[in-house]
Coordinates of C-alpha atoms and ligand atoms in Angstrom, one line a residue:
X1 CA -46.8 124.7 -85.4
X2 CA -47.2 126.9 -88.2
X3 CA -50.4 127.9 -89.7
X4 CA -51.6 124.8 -92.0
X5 CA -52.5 125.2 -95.2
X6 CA -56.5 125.5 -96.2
X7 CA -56.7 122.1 -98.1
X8 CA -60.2 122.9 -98.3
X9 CA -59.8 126.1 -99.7
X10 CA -57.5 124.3 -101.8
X11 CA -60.1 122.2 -103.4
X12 CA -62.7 124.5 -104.1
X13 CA -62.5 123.8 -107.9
X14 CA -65.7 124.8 -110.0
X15 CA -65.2 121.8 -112.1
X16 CA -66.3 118.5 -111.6
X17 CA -64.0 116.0 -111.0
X18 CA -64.8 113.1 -113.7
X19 CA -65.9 115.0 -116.9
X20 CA -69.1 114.3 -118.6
X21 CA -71.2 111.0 -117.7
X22 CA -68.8 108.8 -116.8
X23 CA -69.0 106.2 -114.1
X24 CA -66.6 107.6 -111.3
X25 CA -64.2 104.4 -110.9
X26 CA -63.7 104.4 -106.9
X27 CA -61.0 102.8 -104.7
X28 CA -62.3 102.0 -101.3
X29 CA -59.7 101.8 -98.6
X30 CA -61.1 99.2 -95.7
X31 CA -64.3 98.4 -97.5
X32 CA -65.6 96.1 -94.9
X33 CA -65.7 98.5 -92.0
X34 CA -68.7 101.2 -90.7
X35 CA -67.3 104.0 -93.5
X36 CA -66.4 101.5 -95.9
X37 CA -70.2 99.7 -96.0
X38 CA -71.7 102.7 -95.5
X39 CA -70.0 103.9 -98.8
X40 CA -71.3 100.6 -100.8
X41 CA -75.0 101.1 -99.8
X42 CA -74.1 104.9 -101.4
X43 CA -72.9 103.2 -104.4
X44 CA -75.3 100.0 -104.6
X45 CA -78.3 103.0 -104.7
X46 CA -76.4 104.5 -107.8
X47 CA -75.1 102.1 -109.8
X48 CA -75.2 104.0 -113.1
X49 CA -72.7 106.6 -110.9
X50 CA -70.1 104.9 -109.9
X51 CA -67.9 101.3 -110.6
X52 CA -66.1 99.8 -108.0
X53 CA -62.3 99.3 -108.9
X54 CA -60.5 98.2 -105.9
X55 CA -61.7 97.2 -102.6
X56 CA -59.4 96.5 -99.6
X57 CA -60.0 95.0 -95.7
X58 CA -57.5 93.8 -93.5
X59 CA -58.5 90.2 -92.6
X60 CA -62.2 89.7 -93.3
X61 CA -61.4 88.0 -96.5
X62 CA -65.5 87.0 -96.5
X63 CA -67.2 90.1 -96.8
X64 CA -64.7 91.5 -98.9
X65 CA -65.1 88.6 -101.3
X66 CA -68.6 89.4 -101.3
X67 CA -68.4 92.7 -101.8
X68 CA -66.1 92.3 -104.6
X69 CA -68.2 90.1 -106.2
X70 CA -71.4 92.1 -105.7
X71 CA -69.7 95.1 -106.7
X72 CA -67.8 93.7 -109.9
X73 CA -64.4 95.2 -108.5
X74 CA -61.5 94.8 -110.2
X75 CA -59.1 94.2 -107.6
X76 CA -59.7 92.8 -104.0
X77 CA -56.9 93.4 -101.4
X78 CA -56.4 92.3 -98.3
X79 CA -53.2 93.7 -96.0
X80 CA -52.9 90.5 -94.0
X81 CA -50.2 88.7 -96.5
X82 CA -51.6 85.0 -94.5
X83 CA -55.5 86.0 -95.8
X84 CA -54.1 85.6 -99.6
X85 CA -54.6 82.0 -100.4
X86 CA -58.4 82.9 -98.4
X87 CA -58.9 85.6 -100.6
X88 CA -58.2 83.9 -104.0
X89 CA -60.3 80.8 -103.3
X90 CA -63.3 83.0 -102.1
X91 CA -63.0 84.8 -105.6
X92 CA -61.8 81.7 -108.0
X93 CA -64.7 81.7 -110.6
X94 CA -64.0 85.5 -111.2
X95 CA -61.9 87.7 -112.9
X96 CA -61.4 89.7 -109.6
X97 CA -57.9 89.9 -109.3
X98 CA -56.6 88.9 -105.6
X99 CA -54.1 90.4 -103.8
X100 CA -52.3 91.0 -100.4
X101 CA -50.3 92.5 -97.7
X102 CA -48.9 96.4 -97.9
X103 CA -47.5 96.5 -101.1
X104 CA -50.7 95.5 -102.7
X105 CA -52.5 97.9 -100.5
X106 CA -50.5 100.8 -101.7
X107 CA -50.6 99.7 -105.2
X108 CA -54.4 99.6 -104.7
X109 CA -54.6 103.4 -103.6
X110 CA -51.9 104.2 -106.6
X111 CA -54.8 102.6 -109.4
X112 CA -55.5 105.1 -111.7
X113 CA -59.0 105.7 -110.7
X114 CA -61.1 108.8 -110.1
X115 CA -61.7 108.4 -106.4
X116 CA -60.3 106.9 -103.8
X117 CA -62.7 106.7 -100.0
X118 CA -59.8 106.4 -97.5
X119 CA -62.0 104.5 -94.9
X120 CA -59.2 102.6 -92.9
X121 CA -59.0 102.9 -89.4
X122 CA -55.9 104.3 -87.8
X123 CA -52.4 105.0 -88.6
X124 CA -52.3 102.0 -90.4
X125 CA -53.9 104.1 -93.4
X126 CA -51.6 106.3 -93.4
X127 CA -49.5 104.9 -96.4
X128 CA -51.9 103.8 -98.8
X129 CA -53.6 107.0 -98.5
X130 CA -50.7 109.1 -98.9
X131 CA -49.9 107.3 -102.3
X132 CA -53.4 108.3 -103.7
X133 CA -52.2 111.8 -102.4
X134 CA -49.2 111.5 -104.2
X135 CA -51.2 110.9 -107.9
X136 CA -53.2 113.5 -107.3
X137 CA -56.2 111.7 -106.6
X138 CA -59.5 112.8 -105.4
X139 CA -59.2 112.0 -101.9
X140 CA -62.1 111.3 -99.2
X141 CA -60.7 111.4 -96.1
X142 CA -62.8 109.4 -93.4
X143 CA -59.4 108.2 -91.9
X144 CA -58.3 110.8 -89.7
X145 CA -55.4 109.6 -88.3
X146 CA -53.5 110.2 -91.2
X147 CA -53.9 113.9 -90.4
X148 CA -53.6 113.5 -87.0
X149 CA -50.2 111.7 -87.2
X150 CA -48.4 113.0 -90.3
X151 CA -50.2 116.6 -91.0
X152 CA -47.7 119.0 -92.5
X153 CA -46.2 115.9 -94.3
X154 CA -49.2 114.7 -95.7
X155 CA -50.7 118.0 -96.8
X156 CA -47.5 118.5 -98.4
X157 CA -47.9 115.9 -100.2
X158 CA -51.7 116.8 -101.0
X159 CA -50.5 120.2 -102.1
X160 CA -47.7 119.1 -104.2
X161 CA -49.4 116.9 -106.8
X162 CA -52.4 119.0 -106.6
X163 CA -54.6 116.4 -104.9
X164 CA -58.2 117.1 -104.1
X165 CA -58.9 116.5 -100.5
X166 CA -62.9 116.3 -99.4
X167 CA -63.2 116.2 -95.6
X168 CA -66.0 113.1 -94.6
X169 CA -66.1 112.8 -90.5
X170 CA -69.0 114.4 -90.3
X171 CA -68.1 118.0 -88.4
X172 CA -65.6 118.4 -90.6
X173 CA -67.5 118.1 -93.9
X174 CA -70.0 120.2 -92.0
X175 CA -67.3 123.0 -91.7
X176 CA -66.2 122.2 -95.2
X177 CA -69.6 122.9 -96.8
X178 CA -70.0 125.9 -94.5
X179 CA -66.5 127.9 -94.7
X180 CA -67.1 130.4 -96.9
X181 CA -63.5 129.8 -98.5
X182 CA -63.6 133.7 -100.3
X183 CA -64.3 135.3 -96.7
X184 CA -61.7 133.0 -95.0
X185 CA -60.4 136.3 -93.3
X186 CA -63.8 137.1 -91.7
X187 CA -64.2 133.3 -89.8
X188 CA -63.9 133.9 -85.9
X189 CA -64.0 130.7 -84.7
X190 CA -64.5 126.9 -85.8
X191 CA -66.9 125.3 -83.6
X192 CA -67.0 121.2 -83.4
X193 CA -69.7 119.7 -81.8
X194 CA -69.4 116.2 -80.5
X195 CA -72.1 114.2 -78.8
X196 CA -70.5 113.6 -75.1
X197 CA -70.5 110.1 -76.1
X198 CA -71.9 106.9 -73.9
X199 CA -70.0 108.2 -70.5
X200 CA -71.0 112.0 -71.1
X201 CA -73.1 112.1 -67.9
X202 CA -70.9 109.3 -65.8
X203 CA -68.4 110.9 -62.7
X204 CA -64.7 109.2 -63.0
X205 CA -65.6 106.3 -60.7
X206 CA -68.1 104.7 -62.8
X207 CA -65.8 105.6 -65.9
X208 CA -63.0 103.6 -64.2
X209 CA -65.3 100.6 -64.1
X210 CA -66.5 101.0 -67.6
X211 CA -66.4 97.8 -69.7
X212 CA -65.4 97.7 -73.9
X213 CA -69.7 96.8 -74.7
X214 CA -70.6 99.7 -72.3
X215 CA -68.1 102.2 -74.1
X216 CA -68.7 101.3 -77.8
X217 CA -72.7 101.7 -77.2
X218 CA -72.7 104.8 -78.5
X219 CA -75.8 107.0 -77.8
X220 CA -76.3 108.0 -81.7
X221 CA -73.8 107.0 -84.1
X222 CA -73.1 103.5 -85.1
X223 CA -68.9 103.4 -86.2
X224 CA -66.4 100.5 -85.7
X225 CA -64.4 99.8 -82.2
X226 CA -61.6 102.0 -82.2
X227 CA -63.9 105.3 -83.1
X228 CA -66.4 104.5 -80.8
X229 CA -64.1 104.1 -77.7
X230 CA -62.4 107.2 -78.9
X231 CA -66.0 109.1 -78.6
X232 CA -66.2 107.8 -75.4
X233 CA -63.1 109.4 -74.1
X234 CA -63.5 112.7 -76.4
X235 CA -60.0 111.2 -77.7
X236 CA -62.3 111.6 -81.1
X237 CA -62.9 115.0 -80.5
X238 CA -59.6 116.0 -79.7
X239 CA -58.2 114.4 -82.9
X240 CA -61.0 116.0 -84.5
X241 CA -59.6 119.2 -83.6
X242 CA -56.2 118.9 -84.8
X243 CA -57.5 117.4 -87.8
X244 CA -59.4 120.7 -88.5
X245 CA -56.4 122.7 -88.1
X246 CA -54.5 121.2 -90.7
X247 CA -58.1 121.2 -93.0
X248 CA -58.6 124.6 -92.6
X249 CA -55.9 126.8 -92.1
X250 CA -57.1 128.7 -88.5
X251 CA -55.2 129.4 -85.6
X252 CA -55.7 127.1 -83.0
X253 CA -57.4 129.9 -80.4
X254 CA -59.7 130.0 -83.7
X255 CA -61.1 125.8 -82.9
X256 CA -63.6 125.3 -80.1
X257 CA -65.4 122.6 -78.8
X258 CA -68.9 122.6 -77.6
X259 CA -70.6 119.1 -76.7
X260 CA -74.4 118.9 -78.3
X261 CA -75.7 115.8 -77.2
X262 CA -78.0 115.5 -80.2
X263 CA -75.6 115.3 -82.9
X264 CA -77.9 117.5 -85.2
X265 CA -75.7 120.3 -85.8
X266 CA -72.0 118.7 -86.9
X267 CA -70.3 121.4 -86.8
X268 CA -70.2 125.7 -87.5
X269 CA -68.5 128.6 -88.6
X270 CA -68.4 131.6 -86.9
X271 CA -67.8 134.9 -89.1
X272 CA -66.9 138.3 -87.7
X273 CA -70.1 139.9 -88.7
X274 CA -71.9 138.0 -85.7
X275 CA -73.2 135.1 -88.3
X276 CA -72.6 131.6 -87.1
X277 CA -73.2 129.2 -90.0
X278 CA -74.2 125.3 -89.4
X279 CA -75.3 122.1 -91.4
X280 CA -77.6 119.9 -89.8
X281 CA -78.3 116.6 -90.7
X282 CA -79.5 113.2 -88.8
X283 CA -76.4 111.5 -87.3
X284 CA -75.6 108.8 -90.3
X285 CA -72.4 109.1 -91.7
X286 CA -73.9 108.6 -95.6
X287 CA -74.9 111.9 -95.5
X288 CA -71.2 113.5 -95.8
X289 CA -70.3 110.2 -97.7
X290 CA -72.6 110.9 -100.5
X291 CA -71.7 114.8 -100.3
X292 CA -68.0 113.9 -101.0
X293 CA -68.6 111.2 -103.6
X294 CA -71.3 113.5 -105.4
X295 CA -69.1 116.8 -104.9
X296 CA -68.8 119.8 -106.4
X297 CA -72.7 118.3 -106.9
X298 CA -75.4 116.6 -104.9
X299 CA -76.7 113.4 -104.8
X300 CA -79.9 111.5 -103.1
X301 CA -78.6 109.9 -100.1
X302 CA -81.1 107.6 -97.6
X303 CA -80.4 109.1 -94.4
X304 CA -83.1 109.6 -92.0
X305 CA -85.0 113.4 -92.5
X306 CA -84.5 115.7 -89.7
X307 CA -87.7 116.1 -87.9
X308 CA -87.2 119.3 -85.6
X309 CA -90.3 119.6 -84.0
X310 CA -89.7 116.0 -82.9
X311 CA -86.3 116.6 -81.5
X312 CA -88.0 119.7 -80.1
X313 CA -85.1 120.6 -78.4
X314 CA -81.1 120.8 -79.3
X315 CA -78.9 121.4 -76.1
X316 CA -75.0 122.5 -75.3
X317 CA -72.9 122.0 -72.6
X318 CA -69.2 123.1 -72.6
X319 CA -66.5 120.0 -72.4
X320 CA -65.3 118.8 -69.0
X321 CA -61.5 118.4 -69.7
X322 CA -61.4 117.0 -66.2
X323 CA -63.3 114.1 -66.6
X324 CA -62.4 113.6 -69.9
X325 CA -58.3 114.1 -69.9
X326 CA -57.9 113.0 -73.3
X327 CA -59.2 116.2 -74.9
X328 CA -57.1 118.3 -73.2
X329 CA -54.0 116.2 -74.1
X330 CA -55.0 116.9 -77.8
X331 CA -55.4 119.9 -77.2
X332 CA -52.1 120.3 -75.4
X333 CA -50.5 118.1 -78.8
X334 CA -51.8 120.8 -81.0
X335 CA -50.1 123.5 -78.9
X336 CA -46.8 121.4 -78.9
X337 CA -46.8 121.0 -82.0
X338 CA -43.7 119.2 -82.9
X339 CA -43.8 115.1 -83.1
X340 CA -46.9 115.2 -80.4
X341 CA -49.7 114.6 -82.6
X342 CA -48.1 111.7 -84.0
X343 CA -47.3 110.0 -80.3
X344 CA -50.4 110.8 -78.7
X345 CA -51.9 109.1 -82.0
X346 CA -50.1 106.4 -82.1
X347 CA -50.1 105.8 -77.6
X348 CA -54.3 106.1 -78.2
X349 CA -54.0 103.2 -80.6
X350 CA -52.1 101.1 -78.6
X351 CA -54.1 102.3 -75.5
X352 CA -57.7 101.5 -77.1
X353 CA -56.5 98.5 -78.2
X354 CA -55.4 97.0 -74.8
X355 CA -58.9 98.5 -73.7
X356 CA -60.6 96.5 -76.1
X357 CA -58.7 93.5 -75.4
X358 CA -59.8 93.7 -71.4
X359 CA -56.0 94.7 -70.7
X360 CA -56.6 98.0 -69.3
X361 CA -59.1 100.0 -67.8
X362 CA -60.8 103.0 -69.6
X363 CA -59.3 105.3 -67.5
X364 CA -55.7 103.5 -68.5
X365 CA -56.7 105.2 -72.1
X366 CA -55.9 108.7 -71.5
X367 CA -53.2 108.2 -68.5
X368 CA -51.2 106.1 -71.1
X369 CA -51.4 108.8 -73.8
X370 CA -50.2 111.6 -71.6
X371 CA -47.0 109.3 -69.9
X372 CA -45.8 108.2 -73.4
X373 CA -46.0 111.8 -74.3
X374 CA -44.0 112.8 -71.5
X375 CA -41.5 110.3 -71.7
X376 CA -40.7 110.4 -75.8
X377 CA -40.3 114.3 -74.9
X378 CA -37.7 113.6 -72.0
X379 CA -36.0 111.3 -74.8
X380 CA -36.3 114.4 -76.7
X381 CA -38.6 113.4 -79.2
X382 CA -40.0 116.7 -80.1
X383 CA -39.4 117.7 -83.4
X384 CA -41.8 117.7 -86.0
X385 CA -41.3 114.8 -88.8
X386 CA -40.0 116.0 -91.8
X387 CA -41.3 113.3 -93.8
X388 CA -42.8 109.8 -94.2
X389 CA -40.2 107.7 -92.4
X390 CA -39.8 110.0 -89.6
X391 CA -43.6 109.9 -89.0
X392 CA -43.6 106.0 -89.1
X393 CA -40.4 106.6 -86.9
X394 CA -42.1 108.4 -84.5
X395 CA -45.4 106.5 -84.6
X396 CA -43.1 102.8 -83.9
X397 CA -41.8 104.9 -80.5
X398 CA -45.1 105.7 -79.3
X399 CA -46.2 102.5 -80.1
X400 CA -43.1 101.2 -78.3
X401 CA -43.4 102.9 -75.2
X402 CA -47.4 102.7 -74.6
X403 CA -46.8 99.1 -75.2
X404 CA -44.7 99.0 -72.2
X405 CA -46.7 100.9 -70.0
X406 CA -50.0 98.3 -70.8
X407 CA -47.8 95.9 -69.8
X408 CA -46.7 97.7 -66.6
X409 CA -50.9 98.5 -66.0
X410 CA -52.5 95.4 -67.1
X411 CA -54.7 93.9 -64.6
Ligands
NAP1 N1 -67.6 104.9 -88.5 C1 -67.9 106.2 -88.6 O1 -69.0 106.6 -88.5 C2 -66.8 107.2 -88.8 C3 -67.1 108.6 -88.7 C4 -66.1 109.5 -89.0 C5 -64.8 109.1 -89.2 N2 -64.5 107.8 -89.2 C6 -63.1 107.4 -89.4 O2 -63.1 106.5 -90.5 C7 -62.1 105.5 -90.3 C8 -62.7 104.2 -90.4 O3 -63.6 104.0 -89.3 P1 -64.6 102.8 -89.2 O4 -65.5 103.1 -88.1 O5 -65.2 102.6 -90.5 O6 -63.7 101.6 -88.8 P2 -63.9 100.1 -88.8 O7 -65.4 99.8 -88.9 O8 -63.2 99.5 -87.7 O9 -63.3 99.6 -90.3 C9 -61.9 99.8 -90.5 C10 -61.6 99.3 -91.9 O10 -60.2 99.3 -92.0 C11 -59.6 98.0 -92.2 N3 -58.4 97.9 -91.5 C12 -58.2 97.8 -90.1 N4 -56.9 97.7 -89.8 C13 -56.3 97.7 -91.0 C14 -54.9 97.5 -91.3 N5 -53.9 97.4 -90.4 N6 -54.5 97.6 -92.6 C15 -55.5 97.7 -93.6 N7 -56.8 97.8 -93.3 C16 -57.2 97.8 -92.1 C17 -60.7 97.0 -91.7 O11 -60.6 95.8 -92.3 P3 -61.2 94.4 -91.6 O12 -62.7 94.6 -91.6 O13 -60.7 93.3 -92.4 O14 -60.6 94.5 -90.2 C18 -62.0 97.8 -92.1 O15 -62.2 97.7 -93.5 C19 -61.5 105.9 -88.9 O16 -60.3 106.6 -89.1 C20 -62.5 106.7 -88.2 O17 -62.0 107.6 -87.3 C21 -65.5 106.9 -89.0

């Protein structure tokens, strides 16, 4: 894989965004999950700031409603095409304009507003969010899949139409307000942190026995199903790290991982002079929410202070890559290179799904990741996608074959 190109660095325009006083219009993309609420209560303290244009969900046609009412949007969509008739009754009485299914969802992401929060989970985000890319939108990118799965393609298309793109998982907006994007020569090494998640202490026979409740409980952060199980796997982390690659434009020797089971420090930057450079914060995601919908500038967000001499004590451990497989298999797809980052995405959807669903066990997670790897490679399914339809080519055959294999596993 080559080196990526520094779509941070990229960004680091001096100018605002929206000129002058100006309401930024925003487009929120999954509006009724953990990112997409968490970005309302942003808004809903700041009204004067921003004005909702479109908000979209995938089925939860009642919150959406209500936030589209709340919120005045313009447009409301939802992806599942059978939700529409839901959707328009729970708005008749407004001018909110209903619509759904993944044309509407693109078209959403292609308004001509100033920012769009891609919150979705998974690769199913992957094509609206690319269509703000390609208008040259001001991009928040919660949704890290997209990077995971289609990274030279969709920075490509980031770079082409001069899109701005403002990291928001939390370790990666910590790196993003840390990098010191003039003195990119002198950074030594990206360091993520990530919290061990809810099984960071547990040996492999008690993870084997896990159930979905006991592996979304997650010890500090409170995020939607399929994060959550990835956290408890360190699948998150590993798609963390691939994600900074392509954010950042390191060398992959340059990403390291170091578990800090407080989640106060989200991330640093380590320069050659010997300075190592972190942001700290409370673990609630409206922290790098508000930094990205505020940036170049600040706003007041409500996240609990930091107290230090509370916590009184922040502690690191290095990963255990035995007990938790599914990091090193990221770390193995960012080696690869090739089409791996978009199977192994697409086999951890499939596998946290069937998790979820009581299918599999949580140990099922990572084993199914690395045999649909294996296999799509001995059907010689390496190269790297060259565009759009390859990725979602690529993505349907990893989906395909972890499928399979759930059904060969399933209990
Ligand atoms: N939560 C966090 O703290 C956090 C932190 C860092 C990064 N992220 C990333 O942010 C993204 C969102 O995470 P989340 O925790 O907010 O997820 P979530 O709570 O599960 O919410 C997902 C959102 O996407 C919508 N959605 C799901 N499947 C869809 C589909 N097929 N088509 C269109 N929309 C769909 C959901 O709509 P319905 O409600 O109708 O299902 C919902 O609005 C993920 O990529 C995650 O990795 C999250």
């Amino acid at each position: 894989m080559s080196a990526a190109i520094n779509a941070a660095q990229l960004d680091a325009r001096e100018e605002p965004v929206v000129a002058g006083d100006a309401p930024r219009s925003i487009c929120l993309l999954g509006s009724t999950g953990s990112i997409g609420t968490s970005t309302l209560d942003i808004v809903a303290r700041d009204r004067d700031r921003f004005q909702v244009d479109a908000l979209t969900a995938n089925s939860n046609v009642e919150l959406l409603a209500s936030q589209a009412r709340e919120f005045g949007a313009r447009v409301a969509v939802v992806a599942d095409p059978d939700k529409y008739a839901d959707l328009k009754d729970a708005l008749s009485g407004t001018d909110i304009e209903a619509a759904a299914g993944p044309d509407a969802l693109r078209e959403a992401a292609a308004r001509d507003n100033d920012f769009v929060m891609a919150a979705i989970v998974g690769a199913a985000g992957l094509e609206p969010t690319l269509t703000a890319a390609k208008r040259g939108a001001c991009v928040a990118l919660a949704n890290k899949e997209c990077l995971v799965s289609a990274g030279t393609v969709f920075l490509e298309a980031v770079r082409k139409a001069d899109a701005t793109l403002l990291p928001v998982d939390s370790e990666h907006n910590a790196i993003f307000q840390v990098l010191e994007t003039e003195n990119h020569e002198a950074v030594e090494k990206i360091i993520l942190t990530a919290s061990g998640g809810p099984f960071r202490t547990w040996d492999k026979d008690r993870m084997a026995a896990a159930t979905p409740a006991e592996a979304v409980a997650h010890p500090n952060w409170s995020m939607g199903a399929k994060i959550s199980v990835d956290s408890a796997t360190l699948m998150n982390k590993g798609l963390e790290v691939i994600e900074a690659f392509y954010l950042f434009g390191v060398e992959t020797g340059q990403l390291d991982v170091i578990v800090h089971p407080q989640s106060v420090i989200h991330s640093m930057v380590s320069y050659t002079d010997g300075s190592v450079l972190a942001q700290l914060g409370s673990p609630d995601m409206r922290t790098p929410i508000a930094h990205t919908m505020a940036w170049p500038s600040r706003m007041a967000a409500p996240s609990p202070r930091l107290d230090l001499a509370e916590i009184a004590q922040l502690t690191f451990e290095a990963p255990d890559l035995e007990r938790f497989p599914a990091l090193r298999l990221c770390l193995a797809a960012l080696q690869s290179g090739g089409a791996a980052p978009t199977l192994l995405n697409a086999a951890n959807e499939v596998g946290v799904a069937a998790f979820l669903a009581e299918k599999i066990g949580f140990l099922d997670i990572a084993a199914i990741v690395e045999e649909t790897m294996s296999r799509a490679a001995s059907q010689g399914l390496t190269a790297a996608p060259s565009g759009l339809d390859e990725v979602l080519m690529l993505d349907r055959t990893g989906r395909a074959i972890a499928e399979e294999l759930v059904t060969a596993r399933r209990r």
